[in-house]
Coordinates of C-alpha atoms in Angstrom, one line a residue:
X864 CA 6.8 -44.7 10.6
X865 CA 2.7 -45.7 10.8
X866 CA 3.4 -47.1 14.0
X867 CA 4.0 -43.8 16.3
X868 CA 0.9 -42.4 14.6
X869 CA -1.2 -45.3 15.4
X870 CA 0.1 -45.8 19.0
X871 CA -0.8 -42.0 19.9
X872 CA -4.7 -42.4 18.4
X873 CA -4.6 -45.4 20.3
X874 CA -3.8 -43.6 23.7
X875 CA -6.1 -40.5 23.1
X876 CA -8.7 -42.9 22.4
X877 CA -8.1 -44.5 25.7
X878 CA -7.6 -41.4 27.8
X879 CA -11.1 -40.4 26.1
X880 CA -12.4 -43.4 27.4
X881 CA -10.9 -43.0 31.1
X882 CA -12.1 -39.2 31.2
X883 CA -16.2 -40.4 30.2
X884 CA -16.0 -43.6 32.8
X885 CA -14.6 -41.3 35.4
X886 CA -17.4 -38.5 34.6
X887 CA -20.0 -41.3 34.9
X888 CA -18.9 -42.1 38.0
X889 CA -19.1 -38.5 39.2
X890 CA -22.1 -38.2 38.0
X891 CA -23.3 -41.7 40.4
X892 CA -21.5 -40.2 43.8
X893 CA -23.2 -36.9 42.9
X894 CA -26.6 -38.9 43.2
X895 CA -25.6 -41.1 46.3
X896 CA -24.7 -38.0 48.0
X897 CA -27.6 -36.1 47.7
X898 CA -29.8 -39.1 48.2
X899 CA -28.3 -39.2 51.6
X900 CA -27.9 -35.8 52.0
X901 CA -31.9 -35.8 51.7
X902 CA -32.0 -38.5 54.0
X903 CA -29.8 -36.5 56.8
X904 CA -31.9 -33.3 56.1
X905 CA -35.3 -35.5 57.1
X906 CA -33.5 -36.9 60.4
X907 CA -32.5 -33.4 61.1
X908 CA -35.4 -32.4 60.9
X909 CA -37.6 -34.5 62.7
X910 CA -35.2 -35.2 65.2
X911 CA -35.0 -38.8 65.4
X912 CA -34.9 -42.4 63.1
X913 CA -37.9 -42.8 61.5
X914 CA -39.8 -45.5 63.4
X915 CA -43.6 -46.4 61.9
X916 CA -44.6 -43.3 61.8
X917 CA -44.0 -42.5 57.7
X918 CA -47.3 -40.1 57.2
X919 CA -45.1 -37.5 59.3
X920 CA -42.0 -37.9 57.3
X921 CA -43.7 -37.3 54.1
X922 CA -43.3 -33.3 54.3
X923 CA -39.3 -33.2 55.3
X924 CA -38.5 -35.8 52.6
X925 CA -40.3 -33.7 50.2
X926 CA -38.5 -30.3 51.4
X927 CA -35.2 -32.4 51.7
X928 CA -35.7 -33.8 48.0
X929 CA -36.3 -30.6 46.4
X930 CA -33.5 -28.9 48.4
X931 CA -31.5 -32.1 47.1
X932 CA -32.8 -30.7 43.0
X933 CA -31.4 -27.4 43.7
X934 CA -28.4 -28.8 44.7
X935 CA -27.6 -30.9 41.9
X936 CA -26.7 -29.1 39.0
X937 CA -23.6 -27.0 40.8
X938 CA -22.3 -30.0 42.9
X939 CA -22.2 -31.5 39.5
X940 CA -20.2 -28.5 37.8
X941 CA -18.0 -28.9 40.7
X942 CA -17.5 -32.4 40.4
X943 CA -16.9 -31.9 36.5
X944 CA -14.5 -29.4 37.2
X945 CA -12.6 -31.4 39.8
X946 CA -12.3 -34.2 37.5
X947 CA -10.9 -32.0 34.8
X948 CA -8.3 -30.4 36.9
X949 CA -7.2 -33.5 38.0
X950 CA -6.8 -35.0 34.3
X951 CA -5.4 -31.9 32.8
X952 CA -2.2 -29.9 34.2
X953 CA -2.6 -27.6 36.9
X954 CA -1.2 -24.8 34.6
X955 CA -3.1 -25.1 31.4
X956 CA -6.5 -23.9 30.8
X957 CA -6.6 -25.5 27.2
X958 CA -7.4 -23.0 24.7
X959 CA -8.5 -19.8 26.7
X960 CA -5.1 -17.7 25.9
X961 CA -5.8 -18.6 22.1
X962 CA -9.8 -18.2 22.8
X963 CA -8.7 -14.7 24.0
X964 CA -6.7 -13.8 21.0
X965 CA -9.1 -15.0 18.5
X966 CA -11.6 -12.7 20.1
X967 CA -9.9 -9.6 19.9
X968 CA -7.9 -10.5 16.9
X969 CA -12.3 -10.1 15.4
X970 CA -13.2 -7.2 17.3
X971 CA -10.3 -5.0 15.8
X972 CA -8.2 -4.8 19.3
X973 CA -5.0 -3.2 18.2
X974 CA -1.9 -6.1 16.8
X975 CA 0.6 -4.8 19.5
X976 CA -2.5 -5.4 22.3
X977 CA -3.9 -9.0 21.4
X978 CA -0.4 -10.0 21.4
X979 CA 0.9 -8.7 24.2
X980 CA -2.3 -10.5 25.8
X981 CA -1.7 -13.3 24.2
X982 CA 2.0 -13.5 25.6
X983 CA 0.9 -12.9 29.0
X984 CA -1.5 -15.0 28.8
X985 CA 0.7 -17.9 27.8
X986 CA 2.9 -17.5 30.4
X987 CA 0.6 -17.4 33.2
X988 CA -1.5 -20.6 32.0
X989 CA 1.9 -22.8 30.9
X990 CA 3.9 -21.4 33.6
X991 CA 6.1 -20.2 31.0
X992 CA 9.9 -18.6 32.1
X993 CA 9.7 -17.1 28.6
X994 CA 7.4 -16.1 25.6
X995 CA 8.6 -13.9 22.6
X996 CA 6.6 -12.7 19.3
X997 CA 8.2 -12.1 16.2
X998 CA 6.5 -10.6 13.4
X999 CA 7.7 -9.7 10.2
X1000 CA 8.3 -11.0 6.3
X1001 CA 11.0 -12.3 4.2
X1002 CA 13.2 -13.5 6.9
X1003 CA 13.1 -10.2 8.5
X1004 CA 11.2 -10.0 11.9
X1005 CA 11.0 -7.4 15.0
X1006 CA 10.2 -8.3 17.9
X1007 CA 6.4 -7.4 19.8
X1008 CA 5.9 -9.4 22.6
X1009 CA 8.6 -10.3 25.1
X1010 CA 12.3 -8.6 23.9
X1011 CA 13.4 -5.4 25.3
X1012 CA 16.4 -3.1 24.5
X1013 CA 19.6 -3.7 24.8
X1014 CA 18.5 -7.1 23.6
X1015 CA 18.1 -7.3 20.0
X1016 CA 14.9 -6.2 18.6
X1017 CA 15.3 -7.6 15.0
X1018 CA 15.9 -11.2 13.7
X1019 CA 17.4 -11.7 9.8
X1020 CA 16.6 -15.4 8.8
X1021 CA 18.7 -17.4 6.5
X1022 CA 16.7 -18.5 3.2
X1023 CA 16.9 -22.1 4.2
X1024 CA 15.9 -21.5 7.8
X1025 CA 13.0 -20.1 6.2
X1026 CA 12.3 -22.8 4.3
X1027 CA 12.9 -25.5 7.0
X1028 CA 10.3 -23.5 9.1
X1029 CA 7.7 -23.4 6.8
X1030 CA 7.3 -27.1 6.9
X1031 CA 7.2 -27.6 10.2
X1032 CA 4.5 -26.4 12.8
X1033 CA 6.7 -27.3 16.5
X1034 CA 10.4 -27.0 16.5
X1035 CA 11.7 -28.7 19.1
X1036 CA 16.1 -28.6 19.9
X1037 CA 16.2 -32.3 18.0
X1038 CA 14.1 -31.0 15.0
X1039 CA 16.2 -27.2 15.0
X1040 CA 19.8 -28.5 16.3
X1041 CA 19.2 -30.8 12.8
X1042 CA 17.7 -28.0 10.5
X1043 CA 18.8 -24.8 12.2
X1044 CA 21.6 -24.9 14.3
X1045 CA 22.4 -22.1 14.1
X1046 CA 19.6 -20.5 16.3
X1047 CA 20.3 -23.3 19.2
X1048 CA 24.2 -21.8 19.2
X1049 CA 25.3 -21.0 22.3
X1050 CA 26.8 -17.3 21.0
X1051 CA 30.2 -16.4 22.7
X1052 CA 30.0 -12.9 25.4
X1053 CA 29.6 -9.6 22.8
X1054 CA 29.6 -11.7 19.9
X1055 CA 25.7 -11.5 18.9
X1056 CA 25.7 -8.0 16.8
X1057 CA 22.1 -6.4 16.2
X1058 CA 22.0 -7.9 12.8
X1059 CA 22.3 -11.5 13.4
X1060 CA 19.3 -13.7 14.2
X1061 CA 18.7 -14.0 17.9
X1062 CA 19.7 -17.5 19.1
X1063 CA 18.1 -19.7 21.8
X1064 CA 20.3 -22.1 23.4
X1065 CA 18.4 -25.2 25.6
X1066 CA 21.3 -27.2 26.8
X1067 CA 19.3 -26.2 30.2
X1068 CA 15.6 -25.7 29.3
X1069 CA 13.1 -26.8 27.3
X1070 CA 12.5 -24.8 24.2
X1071 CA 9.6 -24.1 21.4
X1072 CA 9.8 -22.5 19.0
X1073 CA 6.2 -22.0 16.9
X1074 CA 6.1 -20.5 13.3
X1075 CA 3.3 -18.5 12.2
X1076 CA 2.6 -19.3 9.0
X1077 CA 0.1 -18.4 6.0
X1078 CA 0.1 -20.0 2.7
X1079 CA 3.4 -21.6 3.0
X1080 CA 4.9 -18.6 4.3
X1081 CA 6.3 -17.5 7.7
X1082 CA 5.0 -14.5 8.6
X1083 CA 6.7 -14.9 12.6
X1084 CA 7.7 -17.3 15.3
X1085 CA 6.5 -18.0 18.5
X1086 CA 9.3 -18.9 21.1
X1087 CA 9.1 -20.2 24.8
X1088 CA 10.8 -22.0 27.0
X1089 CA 10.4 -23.5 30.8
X1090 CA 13.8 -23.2 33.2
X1091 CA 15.6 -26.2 34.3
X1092 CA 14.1 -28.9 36.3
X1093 CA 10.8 -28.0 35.4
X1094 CA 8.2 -30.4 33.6
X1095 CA 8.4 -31.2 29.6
X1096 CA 6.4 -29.8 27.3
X1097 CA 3.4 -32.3 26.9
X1098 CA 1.6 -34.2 24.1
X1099 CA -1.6 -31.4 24.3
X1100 CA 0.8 -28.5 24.6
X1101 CA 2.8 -29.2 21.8
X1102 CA -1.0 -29.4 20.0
X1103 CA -1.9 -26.2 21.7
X1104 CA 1.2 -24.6 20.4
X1105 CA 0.7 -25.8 16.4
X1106 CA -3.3 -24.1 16.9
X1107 CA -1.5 -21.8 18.3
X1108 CA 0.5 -20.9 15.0
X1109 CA -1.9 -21.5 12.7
X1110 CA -4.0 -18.9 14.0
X1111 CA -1.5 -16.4 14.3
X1112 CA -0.1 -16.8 11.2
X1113 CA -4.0 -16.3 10.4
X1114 CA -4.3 -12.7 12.1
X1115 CA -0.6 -12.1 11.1
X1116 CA -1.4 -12.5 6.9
X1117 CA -5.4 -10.7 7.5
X1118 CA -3.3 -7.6 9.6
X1119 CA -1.0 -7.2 6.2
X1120 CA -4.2 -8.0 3.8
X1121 CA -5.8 -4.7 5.7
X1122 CA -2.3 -2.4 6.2
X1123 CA -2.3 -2.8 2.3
X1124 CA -5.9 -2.2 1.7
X1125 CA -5.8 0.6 4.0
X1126 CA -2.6 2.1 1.8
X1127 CA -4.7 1.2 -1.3
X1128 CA -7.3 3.4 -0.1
X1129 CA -5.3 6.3 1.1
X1130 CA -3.8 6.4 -2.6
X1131 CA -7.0 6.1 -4.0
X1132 CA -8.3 8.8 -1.6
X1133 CA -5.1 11.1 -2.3
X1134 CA -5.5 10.2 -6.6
X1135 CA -9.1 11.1 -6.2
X1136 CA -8.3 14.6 -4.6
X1137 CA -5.8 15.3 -6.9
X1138 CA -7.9 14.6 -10.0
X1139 CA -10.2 16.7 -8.2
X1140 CA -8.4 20.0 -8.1
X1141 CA -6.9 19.3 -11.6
X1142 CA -10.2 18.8 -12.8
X1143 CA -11.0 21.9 -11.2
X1144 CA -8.3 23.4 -13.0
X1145 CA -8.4 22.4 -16.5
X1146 CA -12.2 23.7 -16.4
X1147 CA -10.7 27.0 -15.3
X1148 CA -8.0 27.1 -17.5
X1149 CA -10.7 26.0 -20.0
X1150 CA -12.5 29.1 -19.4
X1151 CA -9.6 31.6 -19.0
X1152 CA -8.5 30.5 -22.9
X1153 CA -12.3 30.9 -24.0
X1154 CA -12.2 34.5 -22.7
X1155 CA -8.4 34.9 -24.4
X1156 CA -10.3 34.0 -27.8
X1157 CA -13.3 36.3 -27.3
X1158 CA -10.7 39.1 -26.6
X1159 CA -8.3 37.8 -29.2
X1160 CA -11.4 38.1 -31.4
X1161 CA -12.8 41.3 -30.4
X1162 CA -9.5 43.2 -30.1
X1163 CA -7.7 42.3 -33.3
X1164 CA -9.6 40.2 -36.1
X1165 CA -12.8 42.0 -35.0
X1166 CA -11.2 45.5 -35.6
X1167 CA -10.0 44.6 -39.1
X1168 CA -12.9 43.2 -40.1
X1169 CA -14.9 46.3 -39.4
X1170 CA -12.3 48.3 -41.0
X1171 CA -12.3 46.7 -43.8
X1172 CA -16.4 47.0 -43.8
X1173 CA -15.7 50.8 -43.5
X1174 CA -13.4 51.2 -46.6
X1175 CA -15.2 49.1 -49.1
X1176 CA -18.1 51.7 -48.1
X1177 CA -15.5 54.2 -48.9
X1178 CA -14.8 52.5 -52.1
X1179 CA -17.9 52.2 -53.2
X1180 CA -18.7 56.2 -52.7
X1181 CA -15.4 57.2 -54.4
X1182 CA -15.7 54.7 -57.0
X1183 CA -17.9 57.2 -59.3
X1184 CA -16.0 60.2 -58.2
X1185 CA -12.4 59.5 -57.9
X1186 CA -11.8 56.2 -59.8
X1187 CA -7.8 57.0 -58.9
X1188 CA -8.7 57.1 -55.3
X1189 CA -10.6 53.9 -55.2
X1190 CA -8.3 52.0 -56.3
X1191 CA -5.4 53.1 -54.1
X1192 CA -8.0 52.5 -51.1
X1193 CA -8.8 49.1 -52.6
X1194 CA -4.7 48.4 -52.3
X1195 CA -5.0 49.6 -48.6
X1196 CA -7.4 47.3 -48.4
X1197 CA -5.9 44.2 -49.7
X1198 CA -2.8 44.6 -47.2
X1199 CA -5.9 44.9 -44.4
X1200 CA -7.0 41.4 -45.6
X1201 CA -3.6 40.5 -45.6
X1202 CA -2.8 41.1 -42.0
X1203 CA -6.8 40.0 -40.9
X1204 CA -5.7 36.5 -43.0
X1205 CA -1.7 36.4 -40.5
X1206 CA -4.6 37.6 -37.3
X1207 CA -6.9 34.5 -37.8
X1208 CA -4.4 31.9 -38.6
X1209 CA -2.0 32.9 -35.4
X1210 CA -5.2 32.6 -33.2
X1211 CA -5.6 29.4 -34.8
X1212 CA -2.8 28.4 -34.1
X1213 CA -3.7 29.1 -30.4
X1214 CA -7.2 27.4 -30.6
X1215 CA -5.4 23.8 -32.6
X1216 CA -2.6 24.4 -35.1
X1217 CA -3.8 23.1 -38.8
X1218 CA -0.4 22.3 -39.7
X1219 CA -0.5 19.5 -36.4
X1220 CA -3.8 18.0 -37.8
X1221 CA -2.2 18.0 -41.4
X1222 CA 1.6 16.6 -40.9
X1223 CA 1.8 15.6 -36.5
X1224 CA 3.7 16.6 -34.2
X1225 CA 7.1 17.1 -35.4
X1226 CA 6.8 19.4 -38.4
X1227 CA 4.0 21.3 -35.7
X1228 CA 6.6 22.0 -33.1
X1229 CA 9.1 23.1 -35.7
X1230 CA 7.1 25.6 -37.0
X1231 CA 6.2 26.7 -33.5
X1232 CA 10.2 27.0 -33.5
X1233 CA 10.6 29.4 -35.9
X1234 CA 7.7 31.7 -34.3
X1235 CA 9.4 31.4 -31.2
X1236 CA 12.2 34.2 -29.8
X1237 CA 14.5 31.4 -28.9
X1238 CA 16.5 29.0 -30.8
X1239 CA 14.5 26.2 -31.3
X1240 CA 16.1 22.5 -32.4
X1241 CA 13.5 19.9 -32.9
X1242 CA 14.8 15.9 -32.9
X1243 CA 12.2 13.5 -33.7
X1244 CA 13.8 10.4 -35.0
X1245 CA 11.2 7.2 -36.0
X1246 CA 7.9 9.1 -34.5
X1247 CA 4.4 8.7 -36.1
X1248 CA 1.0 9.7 -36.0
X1249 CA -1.0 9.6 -32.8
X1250 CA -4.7 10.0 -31.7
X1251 CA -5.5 13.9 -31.5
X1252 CA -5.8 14.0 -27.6
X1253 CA -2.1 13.1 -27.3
X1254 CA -0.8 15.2 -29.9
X1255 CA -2.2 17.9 -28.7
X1256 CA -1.0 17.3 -25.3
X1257 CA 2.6 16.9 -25.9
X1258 CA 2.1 20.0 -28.7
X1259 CA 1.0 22.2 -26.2
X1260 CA 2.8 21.0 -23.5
X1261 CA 6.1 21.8 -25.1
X1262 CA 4.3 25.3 -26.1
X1263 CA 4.5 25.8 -22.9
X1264 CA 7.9 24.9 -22.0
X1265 CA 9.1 27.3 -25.0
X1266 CA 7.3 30.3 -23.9
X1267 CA 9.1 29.3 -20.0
X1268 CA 12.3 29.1 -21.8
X1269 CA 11.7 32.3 -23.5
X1270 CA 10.6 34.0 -20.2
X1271 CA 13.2 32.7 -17.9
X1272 CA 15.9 31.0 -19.4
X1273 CA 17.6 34.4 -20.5
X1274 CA 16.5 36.6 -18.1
X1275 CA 19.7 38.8 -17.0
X1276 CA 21.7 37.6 -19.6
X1277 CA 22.6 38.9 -23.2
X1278 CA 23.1 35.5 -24.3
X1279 CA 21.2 33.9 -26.8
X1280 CA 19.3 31.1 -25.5
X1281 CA 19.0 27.7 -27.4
X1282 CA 16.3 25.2 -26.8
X1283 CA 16.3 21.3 -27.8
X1284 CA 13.1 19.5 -28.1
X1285 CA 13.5 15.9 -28.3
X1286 CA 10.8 13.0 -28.9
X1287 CA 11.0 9.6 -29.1
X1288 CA 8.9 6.4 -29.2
X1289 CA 8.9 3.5 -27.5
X1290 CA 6.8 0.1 -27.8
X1291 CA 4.1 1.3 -25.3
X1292 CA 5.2 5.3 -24.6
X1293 CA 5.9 8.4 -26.6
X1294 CA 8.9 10.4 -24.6
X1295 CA 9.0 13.8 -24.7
X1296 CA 11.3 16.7 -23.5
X1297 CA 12.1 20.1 -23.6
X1298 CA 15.8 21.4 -22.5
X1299 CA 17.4 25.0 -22.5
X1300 CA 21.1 25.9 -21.8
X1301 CA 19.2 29.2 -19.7
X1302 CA 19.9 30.3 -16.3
X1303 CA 17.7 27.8 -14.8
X1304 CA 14.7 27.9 -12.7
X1305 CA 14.0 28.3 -9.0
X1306 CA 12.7 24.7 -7.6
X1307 CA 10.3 27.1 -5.8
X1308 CA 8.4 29.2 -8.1
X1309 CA 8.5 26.3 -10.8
X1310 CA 6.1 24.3 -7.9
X1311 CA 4.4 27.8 -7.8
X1312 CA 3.7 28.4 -11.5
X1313 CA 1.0 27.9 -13.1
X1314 CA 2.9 26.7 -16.5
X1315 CA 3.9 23.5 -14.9
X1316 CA 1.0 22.7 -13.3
X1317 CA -0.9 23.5 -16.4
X1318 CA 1.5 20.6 -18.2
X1319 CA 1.2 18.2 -15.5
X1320 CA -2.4 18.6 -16.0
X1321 CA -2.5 18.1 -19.6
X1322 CA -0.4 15.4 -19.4
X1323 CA -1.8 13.4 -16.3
X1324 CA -5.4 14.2 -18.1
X1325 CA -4.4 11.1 -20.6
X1326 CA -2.9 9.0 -18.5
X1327 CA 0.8 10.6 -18.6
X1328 CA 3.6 11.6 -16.4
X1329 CA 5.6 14.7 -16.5
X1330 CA 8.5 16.0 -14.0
X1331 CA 11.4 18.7 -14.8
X1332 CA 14.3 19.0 -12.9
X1333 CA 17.9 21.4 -13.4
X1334 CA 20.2 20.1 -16.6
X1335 CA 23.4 19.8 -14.4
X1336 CA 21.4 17.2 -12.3
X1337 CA 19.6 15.7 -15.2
X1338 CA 20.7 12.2 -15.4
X1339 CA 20.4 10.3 -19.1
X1340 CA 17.2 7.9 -19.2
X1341 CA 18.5 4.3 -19.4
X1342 CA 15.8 3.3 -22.3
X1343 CA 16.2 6.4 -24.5
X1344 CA 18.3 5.4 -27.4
X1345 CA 21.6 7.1 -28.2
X1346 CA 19.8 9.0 -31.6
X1347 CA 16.6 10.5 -30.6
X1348 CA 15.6 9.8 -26.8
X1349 CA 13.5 12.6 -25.2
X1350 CA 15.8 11.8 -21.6
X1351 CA 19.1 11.7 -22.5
X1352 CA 19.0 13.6 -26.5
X1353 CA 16.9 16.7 -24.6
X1354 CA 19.8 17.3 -21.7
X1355 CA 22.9 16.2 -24.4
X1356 CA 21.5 18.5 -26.9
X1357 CA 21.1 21.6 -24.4
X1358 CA 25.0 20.8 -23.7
X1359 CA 25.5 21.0 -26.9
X1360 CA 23.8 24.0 -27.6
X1361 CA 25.1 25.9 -25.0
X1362 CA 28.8 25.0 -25.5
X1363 CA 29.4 23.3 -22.0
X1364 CA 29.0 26.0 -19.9
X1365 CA 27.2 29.5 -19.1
X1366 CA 24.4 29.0 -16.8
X1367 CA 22.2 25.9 -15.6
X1368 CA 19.2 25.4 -17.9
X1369 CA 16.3 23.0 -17.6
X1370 CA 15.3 19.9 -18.6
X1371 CA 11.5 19.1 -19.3
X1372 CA 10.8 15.3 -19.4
X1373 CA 7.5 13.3 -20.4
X1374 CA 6.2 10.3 -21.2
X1375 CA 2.9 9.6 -22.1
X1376 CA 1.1 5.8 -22.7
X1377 CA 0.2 4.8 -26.3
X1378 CA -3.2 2.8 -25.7
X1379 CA -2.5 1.6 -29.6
X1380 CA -0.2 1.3 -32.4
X1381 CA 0.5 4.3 -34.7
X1382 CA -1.7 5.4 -37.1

């Protein structure tokens, strides 16, 4: 096996060697001829052989030499060239096709451009009868360059004709009749269906097929071919041809390193918008529920605070006068403190509900249950105590979805509406959701209202997801668990609840991250 290796070094070396001697020489003619070149011009001019008479020959051999400078340099580029074309095929300009491609593969030249030029240009400098591109991954390519309908436009690669390819740079038939025959078959008429890889038989031609490989993977091929009778492929094409898929590959694996960045970016862009506007909108539904309070205030604990502030001043006047009368005002009073004690705590329970700081989230939502118009069923199986952000945004996130249900789940029905509010915890997620057996809820105005986008924004503000969709097409979440999980226990219990049948209902699902254990 060293010996072919050796022998070819061996032969470049010498061709090397040929190509400088014959240069050299080039370079002596290129002298001889000017020489007598100057030596013509200085007959020419004087008009006969210098005989004796040298002081009048000094001024044309002087114009004759320094025509004879000027001269040089592009009879020797000509000369170099000569000898170059006559050393090298006619039809191959070495590397400027892959020159050309590397350039505009830099300046940002459209894909479908460089390698249309680069196809072109391989067939005009090879004198190429065919050159197709395939690009693609995973063993599925389309073609770019060189393959137009009806002809198949996609290729589907066998894993192990994926693998043979990757380890090879120049396929010749030997080398792919021995490791994929399949794509030398000669395919039968109408047999080749738009699935099956395309197939290049060479019983008649010379084939090549190049793969354009990055990091062990091939990212497309490379194929051309010369007709019948015409030359072999030589020594420095099949070189040109490995470059050749190296660089590709190169461009092939930097064009799919910038489609992904560019994606990255436009998600980025699009996430960065969104938080935007929901930022946007939690400040403004910050500042809508500060001016509820203030009202809340002013209108109802407010009042009864400065009615009670009027009848002790009452009491106080009667009490020397009418010690009967204060005393019954006093008992007026007391049921005023009463109701002023019921105002404060329900708009505490607005503001953050004592009873969630004190005992979590499940006792919290039950007693929100029992305040609520609708039947309320809470299931929290196995669930413990989170941080305050996430309690409170799973609290008042299925607030929310109890005060839709009562709203809209029995609106135009006498029914009595039953809700079922599941949660359940996973290792690394709390689940959540919210189902009523109700008459469900147009997909339109639920993508207009402002309750769901108020959850989605409470919930995506701590890194959660939320989505609802109609209970006949809710579909049971695979990792809830059959007791308590907030997919599948939210959209069984709302069957339940509503006995299998009268109207469609909604199911409310979240799921929110746990950044650490329970406390």
């Amino acid at each position: 096996m060293p010996t072919r290796p050796a022998a070819g070094s061996g032969m470049r070396r010498l061709r090397r060697r040929a190509e400088w001697i014959l240069l050299a020489g080039a370079d002596l003619v290129c002298v001889g001829l000017l020489a007598v070149g100057a030596l013509v011009v200085a007959v020419l001019v004087l008009g006969q052989t210098p005989r004796g008479q040298t002081a009048r020959m000094v001024g044309p051999l002087l114009v004759g030499a320094a025509a004879a400078v000027l001269a040089a340099a592009p009879a020797r580029r000509a000369l170099r060239a000569a000898v170059h074309r006559a050393l090298r095929r006619p039809g191959l300009p070495a590397d400027d096709a892959l020159r050309t491609f590397g350039e505009q593969a830099s300046r940002g030249v459209p894909l479908a451009t460089a390698l249309a030029d680069l196809g072109d240009g391989l067939r005009r400098q090879l004198a190429l009868r065919r050159v197709e591109i395939w690009t693609g991954a995973q063993g599925r390519l389309t073609a770019a360059v060189g393959v137009h309908p009806p002809a198949p436009t996609t290729l589907t690669l066998l894993p192990a004709e994926l693998d043979a390819l990757a380890r090879t740079r120049v396929a010749g038939p030997g080398w792919l009749g021995l490791w994929t025959p399949r794509l030398l078959a000669e395919p039968a008429a109408g047999e080749r269906p738009l699935d099956e890889p395309r197939r290049w038989a060479s019983h008649d031609r010379e084939v090549r097929i190049v793969p354009a490989r990055a990091g062990g993977v091939v990212l497309g091929l490379v194929v051309v071919d010369r007709p019948s009778g015409a030359a072999p492929f030589s020594e420095a094409e099949d070189r040109l041809f490995a470059e050749l898929g190296t660089r590709l590959g190169t461009v092939l694996h930097n064009h799919e390193l910038d489609a992904g960045l560019r994606d990255a970016l436009d998600e980025l862009r699009q996430a960065n918008d969104e938080l935007r506007v929901s930022r946007a909108r939690l400040v403004a539904a910050a500042d809508a529920e500060r001016r509820r309070i203030e009202r809340d205030l002013h209108d109802g604990a407010q009042q009864y605070l400065v009615s009670l502030a009027v009848g002790i001043r009452l009491v106080r006047d009667l009490v020397a006068e009418d010690t009967d009368a204060a005393v019954e005002l006093l008992g007026a009073l007391g049921e005023q403190i009463t109701e002023t004690i019921g105002e404060v705590r329900d708009l505490a329970h607005g503001i953050y509900p004592p009873l969630l700081r004190s005992a979590g989230l499940a006792e919290a939502l039950r007693a929100a249950g029992q305040r609520s118009p609708v039947g309320v069923t809470v299931r929290a199986a196995g669930i413990g105590r989170y941080s305050p952000e996430i309690e409170a945004a799973v609290y008042f996130c299925c607030l929310e979805a109890l005060q839709n249900a009562a709203k809209h789940a029995a609106a135009g029905t006498d029914r009595a509406v039953q809700v079922v509010v599941t949660l359940a915890e996973r290792p690394d997620a709390l689940q959540f959701g919210v189902a009523d057996d109700g008459v469900g809820l147009d997909p339109d105005l639920a993508r207009e209202g402002h309750g769901i986008t108020n959850m989605r924004d409470r919930i995506g503000a701590i890194g959660g997801s939320l989505h609802w969709e109609p209970r006949d097409l809710a579909t049971p979440d695979a990792d809830a668990d059959a007791d308590g999980g907030a997919g599948a226990g939210a959209g069984a219990g709302a069957r339940a609840a509503g006995g299998g049948g009268g109207g469609g209902g909604v199911v409310v699902r979240g799921l929110v991250p746990l950044p650490s254990v329970p406390r």
